[in-house]
Amino acid sequence: MFDLVYNTIFFASYSNFYGLGNITLGLFDVILAYIVTIIVSILVALVLKVPLLPSKPYRYSFDVSAIYPTPIIAIGILSIFLVLNYTFMYNGIVLAVVIGILSALFVKYLFDFVFPKPLDADEGEDM
């Protein structure tokens, strides 16, 4: 789990099936892309009026927020693109910004449809 950055660099340099053997990502490039994705996803989520933190109690809350799951989804999608050796332009920075924006839009508008909230124990099943 902690070798995500190193595995990303290994697979990005190992699977150059496009003939781009001289183009490689460094450790700094991957970490910078992750940081940009996290910052952009949180900022866009806040612009879209997603709350910064979920409602209390935090432990049992299924509300979406700008802190969780927005950057987690963005990091996961960016990792998939980096492992597949697709970095687009500027060593993945432009891709990181686009993924950050799209993940914030996904959390704001589609997250509840894809991952519905569980039913309350008091309500029971819908009839």
Backbone as a ProteinNet text record, in pm:
[ID]
protein_1_A
[PRIMARY]
MFDLVYNTIFFASYSNFYGLGNITLGLFDVILAYIVTIIVSILVALVLKVPLLPSKPYRYSFDVSAIYPTPIIAIGILSIFLVLNYTFMYNGIVLAVVIGILSALFVKYLFDFVFPKPLDADEGEDM
[TERTIARY]
81.4	0	86.4	197.7	282.8	375.5	376.9	462.2	386.5	278	196.6	275.2	352.6	429.4	538	607.1	714.7	659.6	546.5	485.2	436.4	385.1	341.3	458.7	570.3	688.7	740.3	739.6	788.7	703.3	572.1	485.8	484.8	498.3	502.3	628.9	740	863.3	875.1	811.1	821.2	732.8	616.9	520.5	515	627.9	630.6	604.1	480.9	447.1	414.8	423.2	405.1	538.6	646.2	776.3	836.5	790.8	842.2	938.1	1038.5	1130	1212.5	1231.3	1312.6	1230.5	1098.7	1013.1	974.5	1017.6	985.2	935.8	860.1	813.8	906.6	938.5	1019.2	931.2	992.9	921.4	857.6	928.1	875.3	752.9	755.2	641.5	515.6	529.3	413.5	357.7	444.1	398.1	333.4	390.9	332.5	195.6	179.2	48.7	-54.4	-15.8	-108.5	-148.8	-53.3	-83.4	-174.3	-147.7	-232.4	-374.1	-386.9	-519.7	-596.1	-530.4	-596.8	-641.9	-554.9	-588.2	-699.5	-691.2	-793.2	-928.2	-929.9	-1058.1	-1125.1	-1047.3	-1105.9	-1154.5	-1075.8	-1116.1	-1241.1	-1247.3	-1365.3	-1487.5	-1469.6	-1581.7	-1633	-1543.9	-1586.7	-1656.3	-1611.6	-1678.3	-1818.8	-1835	-1965.9	-2054.2	-2010.6	-2086	-2103.5	-2005.9	-2002.4	-1945.9	-2006.6	-1955.4	-1813.6	-1737.3	-1598.9	-1593.1	-1678	-1683.6	-1825.1	-1840.6	-1976.1	-2046.4	-2174.2	-2250.5	-2209.3	-2233.3	-2197.4	-2301.6	-2272.6	-2141.1	-2063.6	-1936.3	-1854.6	-1839.8	-1837	-1810.8	-1924.8	-2047.5	-2162.6	-2228.2	-2158.9	-2216.8	-2187.2	-2288.6	-2271.8	-2283.5	-2265.9	-2272.1	-2139.8	-2148.8	-2027	-1973.2	-1843.7	-1781.2	-1663.1	-1603.4	-1489.2	-1362.6	-1356.9	-1239.7	-1245.9	-1364	-1381.9	-1515.9	-1529.7	-1444.9	-1387.7	-1398.5	-1357.4	-1210.2	-1113.3	-974.2	-937.4	-1007.4	-978.3	-1014.9	-1129	-1170.5	-1074.3	-1033	-940.6	-805.2	-754.1	-625.6	-635.9	-747	-764.4	-770.1	-843.3	-853	-719.2	-650.5	-518.8	-419.6	-426.2	-336.7	-359.6	-485.9	-516.1	-453.9	-467.8	-409.8	-256.9	-195.4	-49.4	4.9	-62.1	-16.2	-31	-133.8	-151.5	-61.6	24.8	122.4	57	-51.8	-115.9	-102.9	-14	10.7	-33.5	-73.6	-120.7	-11	-21	78.9	140.3	259.2	331.2	345.5	383.2	407.5	288.2	169.7	49.8	-16.9	34.1	-24.5	-160.4	-170.4	-298.1	-400.6	-356.9	-445.4	-491.3	-402.4	-437.8	-543.2	-531.8	-631	-766.6	-767.1	-893.2	-958.9	-881.9	-937.3	-987.2	-919.1	-966.3	-1100.5	-1116.9	-1244.6	-1354.7	-1326.7	-1429.1	-1468.4	-1373	-1407.8	-1495.5	-1470.4	-1556.5	-1697	-1707.4	-1839.5	-1910.9	-1836.4	-1895	-1948.6	-1871.8	-1916	-2036.8	-2040.5	-2151.9	-2282.3	-2276	-2398.3	-2430.7	-2332.3	-2359.3	-2327.8	-2262.4	-2217.2	-2333.9	-2441	-2554.7	-2632.1	-2624.6	-2690.7	-2610.2	-2479.1	-2394.1	-2379.2	-2362	-2346.3	-2456.4	-2573.9	-2682.9	-2653.3	-2714.6	-2697.9	-2776.1	-2728.1	-2801.8	-2929.4	-3024.6	-3149.7	-3125.4	-3202.1	-3193.9	-3257.4	-3210.4	-3265.4	-3406.5	-3438.9	-3570.5	-3675.7	-3635.4	-3732.5	-3774.8	-3684.8	-3717.4	-3706.1	-3765.6	-3758.4	-3868.5	-3842.5	-3945.2	-4050.8	-4174.4	-4283.7	-4331.4
-118.3	0	125.4	122.9	240	252.1	151.3	155.1	200.8	276.1	318.7	405.4	498.2	587.3	509.3	422.3	346.6	246.9	183.9	94	169.7	288.8	370.1	404.4	444.1	476	351.7	237.5	114.3	75.6	74.4	34.3	137.3	265.6	368.6	356.7	320.4	306.8	169.4	68.1	-67.6	-88.5	-27.1	-57.5	51.6	95.3	195.2	126.9	88.7	19.2	116.2	245.8	344.5	386.1	322.9	357.4	481.5	520	638.7	597.5	521.8	468.1	574.5	690.3	793.4	886.2	874.3	958.9	879.5	924.4	855.9	957.8	910.4	994.2	976.1	1084.1	1078.2	1076.3	1053.9	1051.7	1186.9	1295.4	1429.2	1457.5	1411.2	1432.5	1363.1	1241.5	1165.8	1227.6	1262.4	1322.7	1458.5	1537.1	1666.4	1649.1	1548.5	1523.1	1484.2	1401.7	1365.2	1487.6	1571.5	1690.4	1786	1805.4	1892.6	1836.9	1706.5	1644.9	1665	1646.8	1663.3	1808	1902.3	2043.5	2088.7	2051.4	2093.4	2031.2	1904.4	1840.3	1902.7	1936.5	1999.6	2140.7	2217.6	2353.9	2357.7	2271.2	2268.4	2220.8	2125.6	2080.4	2192.8	2273.5	2386.7	2493.7	2513.5	2607.8	2559.3	2426.9	2368.1	2356.3	2412.9	2416.6	2277.6	2191.3	2065.7	2099.7	2052.6	2089.3	2037	2110.5	2071	1942.3	1930.4	1811.5	1755.1	1624.8	1568.2	1609.6	1579.5	1615.4	1527.3	1575.9	1501.6	1395.2	1286.7	1234.7	1189.1	1224.2	1197.3	1048.4	970.1	828.2	756	796.9	727.8	807.7	905.2	989.2	932.2	929.5	886.6	1004.9	1125.5	1244.5	1262.3	1315.2	1344.7	1480.1	1496.6	1622.7	1648.4	1764.4	1799.4	1725.1	1684.1	1612.8	1462.9	1405.6	1263.6	1244.7	1184.1	1099.6	1169.1	1300	1369.5	1347.5	1376.1	1354	1206	1120.9	977.1	924.8	966	926	983.1	1107.3	1170.4	1099.6	1063.8	993.5	856.3	787.2	655	660	755.9	767.2	810.4	903.2	944.6	828.8	745.5	629.6	533.1	514.2	425.7	480.3	610.5	669	662.8	686.3	683.2	542.6	444.2	306.1	261.6	310.8	279.3	363.7	445	525.8	631.4	688.4	798.4	922	1011.7	1131.3	1259.1	1254.6	1368.5	1472.8	1588.1	1693.8	1734.5	1788.8	1842.1	1738.6	1619.4	1509.3	1480.8	1494.1	1457.2	1568.1	1688.9	1797.7	1839.1	1849.3	1884.6	1774.5	1650.1	1537.3	1540.5	1578.1	1586.7	1693.7	1806.8	1913.8	1868.5	1804.6	1758	1652.5	1560.6	1456.6	1516.9	1615.9	1683.1	1750.4	1816.6	1882.1	1779.5	1674.2	1573.1	1493.9	1470.4	1398	1482.6	1613.1	1700.5	1706.8	1712.7	1710.9	1578.2	1468	1337.3	1328.4	1376	1369.5	1458.8	1572.6	1665	1613.3	1561.2	1531.8	1383.2	1295	1154.3	1055.9	1098.4	1003.4	931.9	1004.6	942.9	847.6	865.9	772.7	644.7	656.9	539.8	462.6	532.9	471.9	523.9	462.7	515.3	494.7	579.7	570.6	450.7	385.4	272.5	319.1	228.7	259.8	270.9	355.6	366.4	245.4	209.3	94.5	122.6	251	286.7	284.8	314.2	325.1	189	95.9	-33.9	-29.2	-125.7	-132.6	-48.5	-7.5	66.2	-31.8	8.2	-79.8	-40.1
0	0	0	70.8	78.2	-42.5	-127.4	-245.5	-368.6	-350.2	-463.2	-560.6	-509.6	-596.7	-669.2	-598.8	-662.7	-764.3	-734.3	-830.7	-953.2	-933.4	-1046.5	-1136.5	-1076.9	-1156.4	-1228.2	-1159.6	-1220.5	-1340	-1325.1	-1435.2	-1547.9	-1515.1	-1618.7	-1702.6	-1640.8	-1717.2	-1782	-1725.2	-1777.3	-1899.6	-1901	-2006.8	-2112.5	-2160.8	-2267	-2400.5	-2421.8	-2545.5	-2657.7	-2633.2	-2738.9	-2800.7	-2760	-2813.6	-2751.9	-2636.1	-2569.6	-2458.1	-2492.8	-2393.3	-2323.9	-2386.7	-2324.6	-2236.1	-2235.6	-2153.1	-2028.9	-1913.4	-1788.9	-1687.3	-1592.6	-1483	-1363.8	-1301.4	-1181.2	-1057.5	-945.9	-818.9	-790.8	-819.1	-795.1	-882	-1006.6	-1096.9	-1047.9	-1000.6	-953	-824.9	-732.6	-607.2	-633.3	-723.6	-758.7	-823.6	-908.4	-971.3	-865.4	-768.5	-660.8	-577.7	-544.1	-463.1	-539.1	-667.8	-749.3	-757.1	-772.6	-779	-649.4	-537.4	-407.8	-388.8	-416.1	-395.2	-488.8	-616.1	-713.1	-680.1	-641.1	-610.9	-488.8	-386.7	-267.9	-299.9	-374.8	-407.4	-496.1	-596.3	-683.1	-605.9	-515.2	-432.7	-343.4	-289.9	-208.3	-291.9	-414.9	-504.9	-538.6	-552.1	-581.2	-457.3	-346.5	-219.9	-156.5	-173.8	-99.6	37.4	147.2	280.2	302.6	380.6	407.7	488.9	590.8	675.2	673.6	695.7	702.3	830.8	836.9	956.1	1073.9	1193.7	1314.6	1341.7	1399.8	1438.9	1316	1310	1192.6	1165.5	1269.2	1252.8	1182.9	1205.8	1149.1	1036.7	983.1	880.3	742.1	657.8	519.5	424.3	474.9	391.8	318.6	196.7	122.7	168.1	155.8	193.3	100.2	115.1	31.3	74.3	199.7	249.4	217.3	229.1	201	134.4	25.5	-58.2	-180.6	-192	-314.8	-351.4	-264.4	-305.5	-317.6	-244.2	-252.7	-391.2	-442.3	-576.7	-680.2	-661.7	-756.5	-758.4	-642.2	-636.3	-703	-679.8	-740.4	-891.8	-946.4	-1092.2	-1151.6	-1085.5	-1134.5	-1130.5	-1028.8	-1019.6	-1134.9	-1170.7	-1284.5	-1412.2	-1436	-1556.8	-1555.3	-1440.5	-1434.2	-1451.8	-1396.8	-1413.4	-1558.3	-1625.9	-1767.9	-1858.1	-1798.5	-1869.6	-1956.9	-1911.9	-1982.4	-1895.4	-1936.4	-1856	-1924.3	-2048.8	-2126.7	-2139.5	-2078.1	-2097.6	-1963.6	-1973.1	-1857.7	-1745.7	-1782.4	-1688.4	-1598.2	-1649.5	-1576.2	-1498.3	-1502	-1424.5	-1482.2	-1612.9	-1675.8	-1651.6	-1660.9	-1632	-1486.5	-1395.9	-1254	-1230	-1297.9	-1282.5	-1336.7	-1453	-1512.9	-1425	-1372.9	-1286	-1155.4	-1101.8	-980.7	-1001.7	-1116	-1146.8	-1166.4	-1242.1	-1269	-1144	-1054.9	-932.5	-840.3	-835.4	-755.2	-813.5	-945.2	-1009.3	-984.8	-988.4	-961.5	-819.5	-723.3	-583.8	-560.5	-624.7	-604.2	-665.6	-787.6	-860.2	-877.6	-879.5	-910.6	-799.4	-694.3	-592.1	-524	-493.1	-424.4	-513.8	-644.5	-735.6	-753.6	-757.3	-775.2	-644.6	-534.4	-402.5	-310.3	-310.2	-226.3	-77.2	3.8	148.3	200.5	305.9	362.7	431.5	441.2	510.4	660.3	725.6	870.7	935.3	1052.3	1123.6	1172.1	1197	1245.5	1135.9	1012.5	904.1	851.1	841	782.5	632.3	568.4	421.2	359.6	236.4	162.6	113.6	122.5	79.2	-56.9
[MASK]
+++++++++++++++++++++++++++++++++++++++++++++++++++++++++++++++++++++++++++++++++++++++++++++++++++++++++++++++++++++++++++++++

